[in-house]
Structures are given as structure tokens and as C-alpha cells.
Short mmCIF file of C-alpha atoms in Angstrom, two decimals:
data_model
loop_
_atom_site.label_atom_id
_atom_site.label_comp_id
_atom_site.label_asym_id
_atom_site.label_seq_id
_atom_site.Cartn_x
_atom_site.Cartn_y
_atom_site.Cartn_z
CA MET A 1 -202.76 -97.26 -69.22
CA ILE A 2 -200.25 -94.93 -66.99
CA GLY A 3 -202.61 -92.80 -64.78
CA GLN A 4 -205.14 -91.99 -65.85
CA ASP A 5 -204.11 -92.08 -69.67
CA TYR A 6 -202.87 -94.23 -72.68
CA TRP A 7 -199.42 -94.44 -73.07
CA TRP A 8 -199.01 -93.10 -76.34
CA VAL A 9 -200.91 -90.33 -75.47
CA LEU A 10 -198.37 -89.49 -72.77
CA LEU A 11 -195.49 -89.43 -75.26
CA ILE A 12 -197.91 -87.34 -77.21
CA LYS A 13 -198.40 -85.19 -74.53
CA ALA A 14 -194.91 -84.93 -73.96
CA VAL A 15 -193.49 -84.74 -77.09
CA VAL A 16 -195.93 -81.55 -77.42
CA VAL A 17 -194.97 -80.04 -74.38
CA VAL A 18 -191.02 -79.49 -74.93
CA LEU A 19 -190.93 -78.91 -78.45
CA GLY A 20 -194.15 -76.44 -77.82
CA LEU A 21 -191.95 -74.91 -74.54
CA THR A 22 -189.27 -74.25 -76.26
CA THR A 23 -190.02 -73.12 -79.63
CA ILE A 24 -192.10 -70.59 -77.29
CA ALA A 25 -189.08 -69.92 -75.56
CA ALA A 26 -187.19 -68.92 -78.68
CA TYR A 27 -189.63 -66.51 -79.99
CA LEU A 28 -189.65 -65.18 -76.52
CA THR A 29 -186.64 -64.03 -77.80
CA TYR A 30 -188.10 -62.47 -80.80
CA ALA A 31 -190.81 -60.99 -78.71
CA GLU A 32 -188.26 -59.58 -75.46
CA ARG A 33 -186.19 -58.16 -78.07
CA LYS A 34 -189.91 -56.29 -80.08
CA VAL A 35 -190.97 -54.81 -76.78
CA ALA A 36 -187.67 -53.63 -75.74
CA ALA A 37 -187.10 -52.13 -79.37
CA ARG A 38 -190.85 -50.47 -78.28
CA ILE A 39 -190.19 -49.29 -75.21
CA GLN A 40 -187.09 -47.17 -76.56
CA LEU A 41 -188.67 -45.70 -80.43
CA ARG A 42 -186.88 -48.34 -81.87
CA LEU A 43 -187.83 -50.89 -84.69
CA GLY A 44 -186.31 -53.70 -83.96
CA PRO A 45 -185.70 -56.88 -85.67
CA ASN A 46 -187.22 -57.04 -88.25
CA ARG A 47 -184.68 -58.52 -91.39
CA VAL A 48 -184.98 -61.92 -91.31
CA GLY A 49 -188.26 -63.17 -92.33
CA PRO A 50 -191.77 -60.20 -92.80
CA PHE A 51 -191.36 -58.30 -89.90
CA GLY A 52 -188.26 -60.10 -88.35
CA LEU A 53 -190.56 -63.93 -87.50
CA LEU A 54 -187.57 -65.47 -88.64
CA GLN A 55 -184.66 -64.47 -86.37
CA PRO A 56 -185.78 -66.72 -83.30
CA ALA A 57 -184.16 -69.41 -86.51
CA ALA A 58 -181.54 -66.85 -87.85
CA ASP A 59 -180.09 -66.60 -83.71
CA ALA A 60 -180.21 -70.13 -83.62
CA VAL A 61 -178.51 -71.89 -86.27
CA LYS A 62 -176.04 -68.62 -85.64
CA LEU A 63 -175.91 -70.60 -81.81
CA LEU A 64 -175.26 -74.19 -83.36
CA PHE A 65 -172.63 -72.73 -86.03
CA LYS A 66 -170.57 -71.54 -83.38
CA GLU A 67 -166.54 -72.94 -82.27
CA ASN A 68 -167.67 -74.04 -78.89
CA ALA A 69 -164.48 -72.09 -77.32
CA ALA A 70 -163.94 -72.68 -73.82
CA PRO A 71 -161.55 -72.24 -70.52
CA ALA A 72 -158.39 -74.07 -70.65
CA ASN A 73 -158.79 -74.97 -66.64
CA ARG A 74 -161.82 -75.67 -67.00
CA ASP A 75 -163.84 -79.25 -64.78
CA ARG A 76 -164.12 -81.14 -68.37
CA LEU A 77 -167.49 -82.78 -66.72
CA LEU A 78 -169.95 -80.52 -64.59
CA TYR A 79 -168.41 -77.90 -67.49
CA LEU A 80 -171.46 -80.04 -69.62
CA VAL A 81 -173.66 -80.22 -66.52
CA GLY A 82 -173.90 -76.68 -65.94
CA PRO A 83 -176.01 -76.01 -69.06
CA SER A 84 -177.52 -79.33 -69.77
CA LEU A 85 -179.79 -79.05 -66.77
CA ALA A 86 -180.41 -75.40 -66.96
CA GLY A 87 -183.60 -76.02 -69.71
CA GLY A 88 -184.26 -79.33 -68.22
CA ALA A 89 -185.30 -78.50 -64.49
CA ALA A 90 -187.67 -75.83 -65.63
CA VAL A 91 -188.66 -78.17 -68.58
CA LEU A 92 -189.99 -80.66 -65.74
CA ALA A 93 -191.48 -78.24 -63.95
CA PHE A 94 -194.01 -77.43 -66.71
CA ALA A 95 -194.89 -81.46 -66.43
CA VAL A 96 -197.22 -80.81 -64.19
CA ILE A 97 -198.98 -77.95 -64.76
CA PRO A 98 -203.30 -77.99 -65.56
CA MET A 99 -203.99 -75.90 -68.42
CA GLY A 100 -207.19 -77.28 -68.82
CA ILE A 101 -209.74 -80.59 -68.05
CA ASN A 102 -211.86 -81.57 -71.80
CA ASN A 103 -214.18 -84.53 -71.68
CA TRP A 104 -213.86 -86.21 -74.95
CA PHE A 105 -216.65 -89.16 -75.93
CA ASN A 106 -216.83 -90.29 -72.10
CA TYR A 107 -212.96 -89.83 -71.67
CA GLN A 108 -211.75 -86.95 -69.80
CA PHE A 109 -208.96 -85.59 -70.41
CA HIS A 110 -206.50 -83.16 -68.38
CA TRP A 111 -204.18 -80.83 -70.17
CA ASP A 112 -201.29 -81.95 -68.11
CA ILE A 113 -199.03 -84.52 -68.35
CA ALA A 114 -198.82 -86.24 -64.61
CA HIS A 115 -201.26 -86.02 -62.75
CA PHE A 116 -200.17 -85.35 -58.48
CA ASN A 117 -201.77 -84.63 -55.45
CA VAL A 118 -198.40 -82.38 -54.37
CA GLY A 119 -198.51 -80.79 -57.47
CA LEU A 120 -197.55 -77.50 -56.35
CA LEU A 121 -193.88 -79.17 -54.39
CA PHE A 122 -193.19 -80.99 -57.57
CA ILE A 123 -192.87 -77.86 -58.70
CA LEU A 124 -190.93 -76.16 -56.42
CA GLY A 125 -188.68 -79.60 -55.89
CA VAL A 126 -187.82 -79.53 -59.23
CA THR A 127 -187.28 -76.07 -59.64
CA SER A 128 -185.44 -75.83 -56.68
CA LEU A 129 -182.57 -78.51 -58.72
CA GLY A 130 -182.15 -75.30 -61.13
CA VAL A 131 -179.79 -73.96 -59.00
CA TYR A 132 -177.35 -76.33 -59.30
CA SER A 133 -176.86 -75.57 -62.84
CA LEU A 134 -176.17 -71.98 -62.29
CA PHE A 135 -173.68 -72.96 -60.07
CA LEU A 136 -171.64 -76.07 -61.64
CA GLY A 137 -171.44 -73.77 -64.49
CA GLY A 138 -170.06 -70.72 -62.82
CA TRP A 139 -167.32 -72.25 -60.82
CA SER A 140 -166.60 -75.05 -63.76
CA ALA A 141 -164.91 -72.63 -65.76
CA ASN A 142 -162.51 -71.93 -63.57
CA SER A 143 -162.58 -67.78 -64.06
CA LYS A 144 -163.10 -65.24 -61.48
CA TYR A 145 -166.60 -63.48 -63.36
CA SER A 146 -168.29 -66.71 -63.57
CA LEU A 147 -167.45 -68.27 -60.07
CA LEU A 148 -168.65 -64.59 -58.72
CA GLY A 149 -171.60 -64.48 -60.85
CA GLY A 150 -172.02 -68.43 -60.06
CA LEU A 151 -172.19 -67.70 -56.15
CA ARG A 152 -174.42 -64.64 -56.21
CA SER A 153 -177.16 -66.56 -58.04
CA SER A 154 -177.12 -69.53 -56.18
CA ALA A 155 -178.30 -67.07 -52.88
CA GLN A 156 -180.21 -65.31 -54.60
CA LEU A 157 -182.11 -67.94 -55.89
CA ILE A 158 -181.96 -70.20 -52.54
CA SER A 159 -182.87 -66.59 -50.17
CA TYR A 160 -185.90 -65.66 -52.71
CA GLU A 161 -187.01 -69.42 -53.12
CA MET A 162 -187.89 -69.03 -49.67
CA ALA A 163 -189.97 -65.58 -50.17
CA VAL A 164 -191.69 -66.90 -52.66
CA SER A 165 -192.91 -70.29 -50.89
CA PHE A 166 -194.33 -68.12 -48.24
CA ALA A 167 -196.11 -66.37 -50.96
CA LEU A 168 -197.74 -69.40 -51.89
CA ILE A 169 -199.48 -70.96 -48.88
CA GLY A 170 -201.93 -68.27 -48.59
CA THR A 171 -203.82 -69.56 -51.91
CA ILE A 172 -202.80 -73.19 -50.47
CA ILE A 173 -204.46 -72.58 -47.61
CA LEU A 174 -207.48 -70.93 -48.93
CA ALA A 175 -207.47 -73.58 -51.75
CA GLY A 176 -207.57 -76.59 -49.16
CA SER A 177 -204.84 -79.19 -51.22
CA LEU A 178 -201.70 -79.22 -53.15
CA ASP A 179 -203.37 -80.43 -56.22
CA LEU A 180 -203.34 -78.00 -58.59
CA GLU A 181 -205.95 -78.79 -60.62
CA GLN A 182 -208.38 -78.56 -57.40
CA ILE A 183 -206.03 -75.15 -56.58
CA VAL A 184 -207.62 -74.07 -60.10
CA GLY A 185 -210.98 -75.54 -59.46
CA ALA A 186 -211.49 -73.70 -56.31
CA GLN A 187 -210.74 -70.41 -58.42
CA GLN A 188 -214.56 -70.81 -59.44
CA GLN A 189 -216.26 -68.11 -57.79
CA THR A 190 -213.53 -65.21 -57.06
CA TRP A 191 -209.35 -65.47 -58.64
CA PHE A 192 -207.09 -65.60 -56.19
CA ILE A 193 -205.52 -62.73 -56.88
CA VAL A 194 -208.26 -60.89 -55.62
CA LEU A 195 -208.80 -62.70 -52.03
CA GLN A 196 -205.23 -62.63 -52.34
CA PRO A 197 -203.63 -59.24 -53.67
CA LEU A 198 -200.81 -59.00 -51.02
CA ALA A 199 -199.45 -62.57 -52.01
CA PHE A 200 -199.73 -61.80 -55.75
CA VAL A 201 -197.33 -59.34 -55.80
CA LEU A 202 -194.87 -61.08 -53.68
CA TYR A 203 -194.67 -63.80 -55.52
CA PHE A 204 -194.71 -62.24 -58.47
CA SER A 205 -191.52 -59.84 -57.52
CA GLY A 206 -189.50 -63.11 -56.06
CA ALA A 207 -190.51 -64.78 -59.73
CA PHE A 208 -188.52 -61.15 -61.35
CA ALA A 209 -184.98 -63.05 -59.28
CA GLU A 210 -186.03 -66.77 -59.40
CA THR A 211 -185.80 -65.57 -63.30
CA ASN A 212 -182.80 -63.74 -62.79
CA ARG A 213 -184.55 -61.01 -64.42
CA ALA A 214 -184.02 -56.98 -64.22
CA PRO A 215 -184.30 -55.06 -62.24
CA PHE A 216 -182.78 -58.44 -60.37
CA ASP A 217 -180.42 -59.34 -62.73
CA LEU A 218 -177.27 -59.87 -60.24
CA PRO A 219 -175.60 -62.61 -61.59
CA GLU A 220 -174.97 -61.68 -64.97
CA ALA A 221 -174.47 -57.46 -64.33
CA GLU A 222 -172.27 -56.67 -67.45
CA THR A 223 -170.91 -54.02 -65.58
CA GLU A 224 -169.35 -55.29 -63.04
CA LEU A 225 -169.04 -59.46 -63.65
CA VAL A 226 -169.36 -59.58 -68.07
CA ALA A 227 -171.72 -61.74 -68.23
CA GLY A 228 -171.92 -63.33 -64.87
CA TYR A 229 -171.91 -67.54 -64.25
CA HIS A 230 -172.38 -68.05 -67.61
CA THR A 231 -168.78 -65.84 -69.16
CA GLU A 232 -166.76 -68.17 -70.31
CA TYR A 233 -170.10 -70.27 -71.92
CA GLY A 234 -170.17 -69.54 -76.04
CA SER A 235 -171.96 -71.18 -79.04
CA MET A 236 -174.91 -73.21 -77.68
CA ARG A 237 -173.98 -73.90 -75.08
CA PHE A 238 -174.45 -70.62 -73.96
CA GLY A 239 -177.63 -70.75 -75.95
CA LEU A 240 -179.53 -73.70 -73.52
CA TYR A 241 -178.23 -71.23 -69.80
CA PHE A 242 -180.55 -68.33 -72.41
CA LEU A 243 -182.80 -71.33 -73.48
CA GLY A 244 -183.70 -71.79 -69.79
CA GLU A 245 -184.13 -69.06 -68.53
CA TYR A 246 -187.00 -68.19 -71.62
CA VAL A 247 -188.55 -71.27 -70.29
CA ASN A 248 -188.04 -70.74 -66.89
CA MET A 249 -190.27 -67.12 -66.87
CA VAL A 250 -192.22 -69.60 -69.02
CA ILE A 251 -192.88 -72.32 -65.55
CA VAL A 252 -193.02 -69.21 -63.25
CA SER A 253 -195.85 -67.32 -65.27
CA SER A 254 -197.78 -70.51 -65.56
CA ILE A 255 -197.89 -71.19 -61.71
CA ALA A 256 -199.04 -67.00 -61.35
CA THR A 257 -201.45 -68.35 -63.07
CA THR A 258 -202.91 -71.38 -61.97
CA LEU A 259 -202.24 -70.47 -58.52
CA PHE A 260 -203.52 -66.26 -59.25
CA LEU A 261 -205.27 -66.01 -62.30
CA GLY A 262 -207.31 -68.77 -62.47
CA GLY A 263 -205.98 -71.07 -65.13
CA TRP A 264 -207.88 -71.49 -67.57
CA LEU A 265 -210.84 -70.77 -66.45
CA PRO A 266 -212.80 -67.88 -68.19
CA LEU A 267 -212.77 -64.34 -66.98
CA PHE A 268 -216.47 -63.80 -67.01
CA PRO A 269 -218.27 -67.54 -66.34
CA PHE A 270 -220.68 -66.93 -69.13
CA HIS A 271 -221.26 -66.77 -72.41
CA PRO A 272 -219.61 -65.37 -74.62
CA PHE A 273 -216.32 -65.96 -72.78
CA ASP A 274 -216.73 -69.12 -71.92
CA TRP A 275 -216.91 -70.42 -75.85
CA ILE A 276 -213.24 -69.66 -75.59
CA PRO A 277 -211.13 -72.81 -74.79
CA GLY A 278 -209.87 -73.28 -71.43
CA PRO A 279 -206.09 -74.18 -72.65
CA LEU A 280 -206.55 -70.57 -74.67
CA TRP A 281 -207.07 -68.72 -71.43
CA PHE A 282 -204.35 -70.07 -69.67
CA LEU A 283 -201.91 -69.25 -72.70
CA GLY A 284 -203.46 -65.24 -72.70
CA LYS A 285 -202.85 -65.69 -68.89
CA VAL A 286 -199.41 -66.40 -69.60
CA VAL A 287 -198.67 -64.25 -72.02
CA VAL A 288 -200.17 -61.10 -70.41
CA LEU A 289 -196.92 -62.93 -67.75
CA LEU A 290 -194.90 -62.41 -69.64
CA PHE A 291 -195.23 -59.04 -71.63
CA PHE A 292 -195.36 -57.90 -67.85
CA MET A 293 -192.24 -59.21 -67.38
CA MET A 294 -190.71 -57.31 -70.30
CA TRP A 295 -191.79 -54.71 -69.34
CA VAL A 296 -190.71 -54.29 -65.97
CA ARG A 297 -187.12 -55.52 -67.77
CA TRP A 298 -186.85 -51.95 -70.07
CA THR A 299 -188.50 -50.10 -67.28
CA PHE A 300 -186.60 -50.20 -63.78
CA PRO A 301 -183.34 -50.68 -63.45
CA ARG A 302 -180.52 -52.73 -61.63
CA LEU A 303 -180.79 -53.21 -57.72
CA ARG A 304 -177.71 -53.19 -55.83
CA TYR A 305 -176.43 -56.09 -54.62
CA ASP A 306 -176.91 -55.29 -50.88
CA ARG A 307 -180.72 -53.86 -50.99
CA LEU A 308 -181.59 -57.04 -53.16
CA MET A 309 -181.05 -59.22 -50.39
CA ASN A 310 -182.41 -57.31 -48.02
CA PHE A 311 -185.63 -56.85 -49.79
CA GLY A 312 -185.14 -61.09 -49.95
CA TRP A 313 -185.54 -61.31 -46.40
CA LYS A 314 -186.79 -58.55 -44.73
CA VAL A 315 -189.37 -57.24 -47.11
CA LEU A 316 -190.63 -59.75 -48.80
CA LEU A 317 -190.33 -62.67 -46.15
CA PRO A 318 -191.63 -60.79 -43.60
CA LEU A 319 -194.44 -59.56 -45.55
CA GLY A 320 -194.90 -63.86 -46.61
CA LEU A 321 -195.53 -64.72 -42.88
CA LEU A 322 -198.14 -61.80 -42.38
CA ASN A 323 -200.46 -62.56 -45.03
CA ILE A 324 -199.91 -66.07 -44.32
CA LEU A 325 -201.40 -65.47 -40.35
CA ILE A 326 -203.97 -62.97 -41.85
CA THR A 327 -205.20 -65.66 -44.51
CA GLY A 328 -205.07 -68.90 -41.58
CA THR A 329 -207.01 -66.57 -38.53
CA VAL A 330 -209.75 -65.19 -41.06
CA VAL A 331 -209.71 -68.97 -42.72
CA ALA A 332 -209.69 -70.56 -38.91
CA LEU A 333 -212.77 -68.02 -38.73
CA ARG A 334 -214.94 -68.19 -41.31
CA ALA A 335 -214.87 -72.80 -40.22
CA MET B 1 -192.61 -101.20 -62.82
CA THR B 2 -190.83 -103.69 -60.80
CA ALA B 3 -188.32 -102.70 -63.60
CA LEU B 4 -188.09 -99.51 -63.82
CA ILE B 5 -187.95 -99.36 -59.52
CA ALA B 6 -184.92 -101.66 -60.29
CA VAL B 7 -183.17 -99.33 -62.81
CA VAL B 8 -183.81 -96.11 -60.04
CA MET B 9 -182.34 -98.91 -56.84
CA ALA B 10 -179.27 -99.09 -59.49
CA LEU B 11 -178.92 -95.96 -59.75
CA ALA B 12 -179.19 -95.02 -56.31
CA ALA B 13 -176.30 -98.09 -55.27
CA ILE B 14 -173.40 -96.87 -57.64
CA SER B 15 -173.87 -93.29 -56.98
CA ALA B 16 -173.59 -94.11 -53.00
CA ILE B 17 -170.98 -95.77 -54.45
CA GLY B 18 -169.87 -92.68 -55.89
CA VAL B 19 -169.36 -90.41 -53.41
CA VAL B 20 -166.80 -92.99 -52.00
CA LEU B 21 -164.67 -93.89 -54.41
CA SER B 22 -164.93 -90.23 -56.04
CA PRO B 23 -161.08 -88.63 -55.87
CA GLN B 24 -162.37 -85.38 -55.80
CA THR B 25 -164.84 -83.89 -52.77
CA ILE B 26 -166.91 -82.19 -55.25
CA TYR B 27 -167.71 -85.07 -57.88
CA SER B 28 -168.32 -87.08 -54.14
CA ALA B 29 -170.58 -84.82 -53.05
CA LEU B 30 -172.77 -84.26 -56.69
CA SER B 31 -172.70 -87.83 -56.13
CA LEU B 32 -174.62 -87.81 -52.46
CA VAL B 33 -176.92 -85.18 -55.07
CA VAL B 34 -177.54 -88.21 -56.87
CA THR B 35 -178.20 -90.75 -54.79
CA VAL B 36 -180.76 -88.28 -52.62
CA THR B 37 -182.75 -87.74 -56.03
CA MET B 38 -182.97 -91.24 -56.62
CA ILE B 39 -184.31 -92.29 -53.15
CA SER B 40 -186.20 -89.54 -54.06
CA VAL B 41 -187.70 -90.76 -57.27
CA LEU B 42 -188.21 -94.54 -55.46
CA PHE B 43 -190.35 -92.74 -53.41
CA LEU B 44 -192.20 -91.49 -55.88
CA LEU B 45 -192.76 -95.10 -57.95
CA LEU B 46 -193.69 -96.41 -54.24
CA ASN B 47 -196.77 -93.87 -54.25
CA ALA B 48 -194.95 -91.23 -51.21
CA GLN B 49 -195.79 -88.36 -53.31
CA PHE B 50 -195.24 -86.08 -50.20
CA LEU B 51 -192.10 -87.78 -49.28
CA PHE B 52 -190.81 -87.66 -52.50
CA ALA B 53 -191.40 -84.03 -52.74
CA VAL B 54 -190.49 -83.15 -48.86
CA GLN B 55 -186.60 -85.19 -49.59
CA LEU B 56 -185.96 -83.11 -53.04
CA ILE B 57 -186.71 -80.12 -51.90
CA ILE B 58 -185.12 -80.13 -48.32
CA TYR B 59 -182.36 -82.64 -49.18
CA ALA B 60 -181.40 -82.43 -52.96
CA GLY B 61 -182.88 -78.68 -53.33
CA ALA B 62 -181.36 -77.08 -49.89
CA VAL B 63 -178.51 -79.46 -47.79
CA MET B 64 -176.86 -80.44 -50.50
CA VAL B 65 -176.66 -77.29 -52.21
CA LEU B 66 -174.84 -76.34 -49.24
CA PHE B 67 -172.82 -78.71 -49.23
CA VAL B 68 -171.29 -78.08 -52.93
CA PHE B 69 -170.79 -74.15 -52.50
CA ILE B 70 -168.78 -74.47 -49.22
CA ILE B 71 -166.73 -77.43 -51.16
CA ALA B 72 -166.34 -75.81 -54.51
CA LEU B 73 -165.29 -73.33 -52.62
CA LEU B 74 -162.86 -73.86 -50.38
CA ASN B 75 -161.42 -76.36 -53.06
CA PRO B 76 -160.08 -79.27 -51.62
CA GLU B 77 -157.10 -80.56 -52.83
CA ALA B 78 -157.75 -84.75 -54.60
CA GLU B 79 -156.97 -86.74 -52.21
CA ASP B 80 -154.95 -89.70 -52.82
CA ARG B 81 -156.82 -92.36 -53.45
CA PRO B 82 -155.84 -95.24 -49.96
CA ALA B 83 -154.63 -98.65 -51.43
CA LEU B 84 -156.68 -101.60 -50.73
CA ASP B 85 -154.69 -103.91 -48.59
CA TYR B 86 -155.43 -106.19 -45.72
CA ARG B 87 -157.26 -103.17 -43.47
CA ALA B 88 -159.46 -101.42 -46.21
CA MET B 89 -160.24 -105.76 -46.85
CA ILE B 90 -160.99 -106.54 -42.75
CA GLY B 91 -163.33 -103.14 -43.80
CA LEU B 92 -165.02 -104.26 -46.81
CA ALA B 93 -165.37 -108.09 -45.15
CA ALA B 94 -167.23 -105.80 -42.17
CA VAL B 95 -169.84 -104.01 -44.03
CA ALA B 96 -171.10 -106.87 -46.26
CA ALA B 97 -171.16 -108.87 -42.76
CA VAL B 98 -173.44 -106.85 -41.49
CA THR B 99 -175.08 -105.58 -44.86
CA ILE B 100 -176.45 -109.76 -45.32
CA LEU B 101 -176.93 -110.02 -41.71
CA VAL B 102 -179.75 -106.91 -42.01
CA PHE B 103 -181.16 -107.84 -45.19
CA VAL B 104 -182.22 -111.16 -43.92
CA THR B 105 -183.26 -110.04 -40.14
CA ALA B 106 -185.07 -108.24 -42.34
CA ARG B 107 -186.38 -110.45 -44.18
CA ASN B 108 -186.58 -112.75 -42.06
CA GLY B 109 -188.25 -111.05 -40.14
CA ILE B 110 -186.49 -111.82 -37.14
CA THR B 111 -187.54 -110.12 -33.45
CA TYR B 112 -185.38 -109.62 -30.23
CA GLY B 113 -187.63 -110.30 -27.39
CA SER B 114 -188.31 -112.50 -23.94
CA GLY B 115 -187.98 -115.47 -25.59
CA GLY B 116 -185.16 -114.28 -27.47
CA PHE B 117 -184.07 -114.24 -31.16
CA ARG B 118 -187.49 -115.55 -33.15
CA GLY B 119 -187.74 -115.60 -36.75
CA GLN B 120 -191.42 -115.76 -38.57
CA GLN B 121 -191.50 -116.37 -42.31
CA VAL B 122 -193.07 -113.87 -43.98
CA GLY B 123 -195.65 -115.26 -47.26
CA ALA B 124 -192.04 -115.77 -48.48
CA ALA B 125 -193.43 -118.54 -49.91
CA SER B 126 -196.49 -116.98 -51.99
CA ASN B 127 -194.42 -113.91 -52.72
CA PRO B 128 -191.07 -113.22 -52.76
CA TYR B 129 -191.63 -109.46 -52.40
CA HIS B 130 -194.50 -109.99 -49.59
CA THR B 131 -192.91 -107.79 -47.79
CA PHE B 132 -192.71 -104.73 -50.20
CA ALA B 133 -195.93 -105.48 -50.84
CA PHE B 134 -198.23 -102.84 -49.37
CA GLY B 135 -201.63 -101.15 -51.48
CA ALA B 136 -201.35 -97.89 -53.04
CA ASP B 137 -203.66 -96.98 -50.67
CA ALA B 138 -201.87 -97.53 -47.80
CA VAL B 139 -199.44 -96.57 -49.18
CA ASN B 140 -200.90 -93.40 -50.53
CA ALA B 141 -202.37 -92.67 -47.23
CA ALA B 142 -198.64 -92.54 -45.26
CA GLY B 143 -197.32 -90.69 -47.90
CA ASN B 144 -200.35 -87.97 -48.10
CA VAL B 145 -199.63 -84.63 -46.75
CA GLN B 146 -203.04 -85.07 -45.06
CA THR B 147 -201.90 -88.05 -42.83
CA VAL B 148 -198.49 -86.33 -42.65
CA ALA B 149 -199.27 -82.89 -41.22
CA GLY B 150 -202.39 -84.82 -38.91
CA GLN B 151 -200.28 -87.29 -37.57
CA LEU B 152 -197.09 -84.04 -36.95
CA PHE B 153 -199.58 -81.95 -35.49
CA THR B 154 -201.37 -83.33 -32.94
CA THR B 155 -199.61 -87.34 -31.50
CA TYR B 156 -196.13 -86.29 -32.49
CA LEU B 157 -196.88 -82.44 -31.18
CA LEU B 158 -194.17 -82.31 -28.40
CA PRO B 159 -191.38 -83.63 -30.28
CA PHE B 160 -192.63 -81.44 -33.41
CA GLU B 161 -192.30 -78.31 -31.39
CA ILE B 162 -188.96 -79.42 -30.08
CA THR B 163 -187.50 -80.24 -32.54
CA SER B 164 -188.32 -77.14 -34.66
CA LEU B 165 -186.72 -75.73 -31.34
CA LEU B 166 -183.82 -77.34 -31.48
CA LEU B 167 -183.25 -75.50 -35.68
CA LEU B 168 -184.09 -72.62 -34.28
CA VAL B 169 -181.01 -72.66 -31.37
CA ALA B 170 -179.12 -73.77 -34.31
CA ALA B 171 -179.83 -70.89 -36.53
CA ILE B 172 -179.00 -68.53 -34.03
CA GLY B 173 -176.06 -69.36 -32.67
CA ALA B 174 -174.92 -70.29 -36.59
CA VAL B 175 -174.89 -66.51 -36.79
CA TYR B 176 -173.80 -65.00 -33.90
CA LEU B 177 -170.72 -67.27 -34.20
CA THR B 178 -170.31 -65.78 -37.47
CA ARG B 179 -171.12 -62.94 -36.69
CA ARG B 180 -167.89 -60.01 -36.82
CA THR B 181 -168.15 -58.44 -33.70
CA LYS B 182 -166.83 -54.21 -33.65
CA GLU B 183 -163.14 -54.32 -33.33
CA ALA B 184 -162.48 -57.36 -35.97
CA ALA B 185 -164.04 -55.85 -38.53
#
């Protein structure tokens, strides 16, 4: 027994999560292309397999068999560390996200890998390591575009980390816990998106910047920086960065689902809604948020870099502080 | 669990040595990142989950990022490796002596009071790791959010507030010093 589970249960959970996340990330690239195509009145990938469903596999094969071209004056070790870290931090964060609790034959099965009493802090801590992959990737390639892209994205990530964390504090005050299962449990009556609408908007806008996605995809503004921090990466090394970005999308959507959309709880707490199992509710909500992120990407233009920084520091952060103040006051008055 | 702790401790020690011995500054900084991360993992293995998260967020995620940033941008030249001459030997010997002294003192619970040095052998016979043996509940209480917050906002409120004021002053000072004046721009 490790914690509350048998070791083989943990092993199965870990394998399922890692394989599941990478598969989901691969199919998100397909979904992104399909959504982009529909928004631009095109068809999108439709040649490989039925409805182009085998496109991600074809892409992976192509990336794996490409030549590993790399700049000559690179820092050989760090050049490889960058992409290796990219997906790792994000996948690790998923370990503590709860997708439901089931009771089977007196065995309480938790749909997460590890249970933390400070689960939210674990996620914030682990994802804060992701900045190293972007910065080291940008720096080690010894190219000006990479370096500028790496600098931009690191500065952006550090700035928005603050704003995002502040936005989450309101929900922690309401739930009175950092334990993700208890935060979901506190939403039995009302989801926190109803009680904390401002925090949700702040968090999700910050999340776009955290995942380097449009309209905040400055690190890879192709008109100015070619491709940003991964300019000098090719083949599967680039693929790992790409994968990390999509896994990150899943992570931020999962956090938003857990903290604001009631996690695995059904939409209404009666039949027939509660016949659908919790993990499916969880995944459904995550998919809705993911679609929303793609929708935004193909709808809004990119911000200028100074506007992006101003938005983070002068809009999101003060509003987050205001939200904490109001939430704290209301909770203290009602106590 | 003990084996895992030993592995993590060894990694922390190796990366700490790497901080000193790396020829390139950036590798020194990154070794320090590994050291800090390993220490946070140690906290986790000892059940102090809050300390783990704080260590990771603040040191590995914020402070060291700035270190790496600045080192990578200034790009200092690789320094000459100092020769292992007699001065280095004296230094190494001194470090080793102090380390051994601290370890022996801690292991035997030696304190200094009015009656001079006093040693007390703490259960070394029954359990060689006695000094590290705290129950999960005790560690959990010390390392969890409510306890830390309770202490911080009641017993240590004044030092806490003074420290935060100090940090605020430092931040404002840094912004002021780096701000470009109209004439210089």
C-alpha cells in the first residue's frame, strides 16, 4: 500500500494518465485544425483515415523520421533538456487533479494519482518549473530569435503566474481548503463560477497567457520572431514542445473545471444527470473549455507585447486583489 | 521510504557539489535548481507538504528563474578552474572539520549552558535515526497550512509584517533605481 492505494493500482493510474494525456494532446492538434478550418470555412484534415482521424498518427511518424537538424553552436546538454522538460512538468501536475470518487465493494477509489492536502499549491509549484523549458530552449540554441522568444515567454509566464494565482485565492477562501477534492466538495450546492465570476474570467484570461496561446502567443509571433523559443528545433524535439503546449491546455482547463465548474459533479444534482459517472462529467467540462480556447484563438488578433504586460500587471492583478478583498470581506461578515 | 530519502539526499548533495564545481555559471545555477528541488522533495517525503510547495514555488519557480535569466543574459565567460594547491586543501579540511563537528553535536544533542558543554545521548542505542524520528501526525501538523498560518498571523505577526514591509521597501527601491530619468532616455 502506498497512501490509500495498492501499488499496482497506482501504477495503472500513472500509465493511463501519461498515455491518455499524450493521446489527448495529439488529438487536440487534430481538433484545433478542424475547429480552425470550420471557423475559416474550410474542411481541415480529411485525407488520412476516415474524417482525417489518423492525421495525428501521420504527423507523429513524420516528426519521428525527420532529420535532427540543430545549430552548430548550441549548448549541447541544455538544448536537449529544454524539450524534455516541456511536457514533463505539465504531465506531473495532472497527478493530483481529482476526477471523481467511487465506492466499489468497500474500496474507495479516487480518480487521481496522488492525494495532497495542498493539491492546488502542488500544481502551481510544478507548473512554475515549466518556464525553465522555454527559457533554456530559447537560450541554448544560440540564435537571436530563439533568445528573444525565450525571454518573452519567460517574462510572460512569470508575470501571469502572479495574476493567475491571485485569481484562484477567492475560491480557496470560499472552500476553506487547498485540497482539490474538498474544493470540489464545497461546490455541491453552487459552482464557484456563479459565486466567483470575476475570478473565473481573470483565471481563464491568464490561462491563455500561461499556455502561450492566442491572443497572447507573443513568444511565437511569427511575423517578428520566426517561431519564438523553438525556432531552432526540428523533428520530434519540436514535437515535444508542441505536445507540452497541448498538455498544458488540458491542465489549465482541468484546474478551471475543478475550481470553478464543480469538477466531477453533475450539472444538476438529480436524475438523469447523476446517472452519468463523475469522470465523464469532468472530461466533458474540460472538452468544453478546450473548445473555448480554440475558438478564441481563431477569433481574436494577437496583442502587442507591451499591451500584454500592461494587461497582466495593471488589469488582471489589481482586479484579482479586489476580488480577494471582496470575497474575504463577505466571508468574514457572514461568519 | 528510507531508501528513497537516501537517494534524494544523495542527489541533493551531488547537485550541491555541482554548484561549486561547474565550470560554466549557468550550469552552477541549474545545479542549484536541482538542489532546491531535491530539498523540496525531501520535505514532501517527510510529510511537510506545505513546505514542499512553498519551496518549489518560491525558490525553484521564482528566485532561481531570475538567477538563470541574469546569468544567461550576461553570459559570463567560463572561469579558470582553481588549482588544487595547499590553500584549497586547507579550505577543504576546514569545511570537512566544521561539517563533522556540526554532525557530532547534533547527533549527541550537545548544548552550551551555564554549566559548560553538556551532551545527552538521545536514544542512539535503540534507534540510530532517533533524532529524525517524528510521527506522521507531528510532522503533518508542523508542515500544514493551518498551523503555519496560525503561527504567522498570531505569534509572529509583528516580525511577519516587518519582513513584508522590508520586502516592499526593497521592491520600490529596485523600481526607483532602475527607472530611466527623462534626461537619460
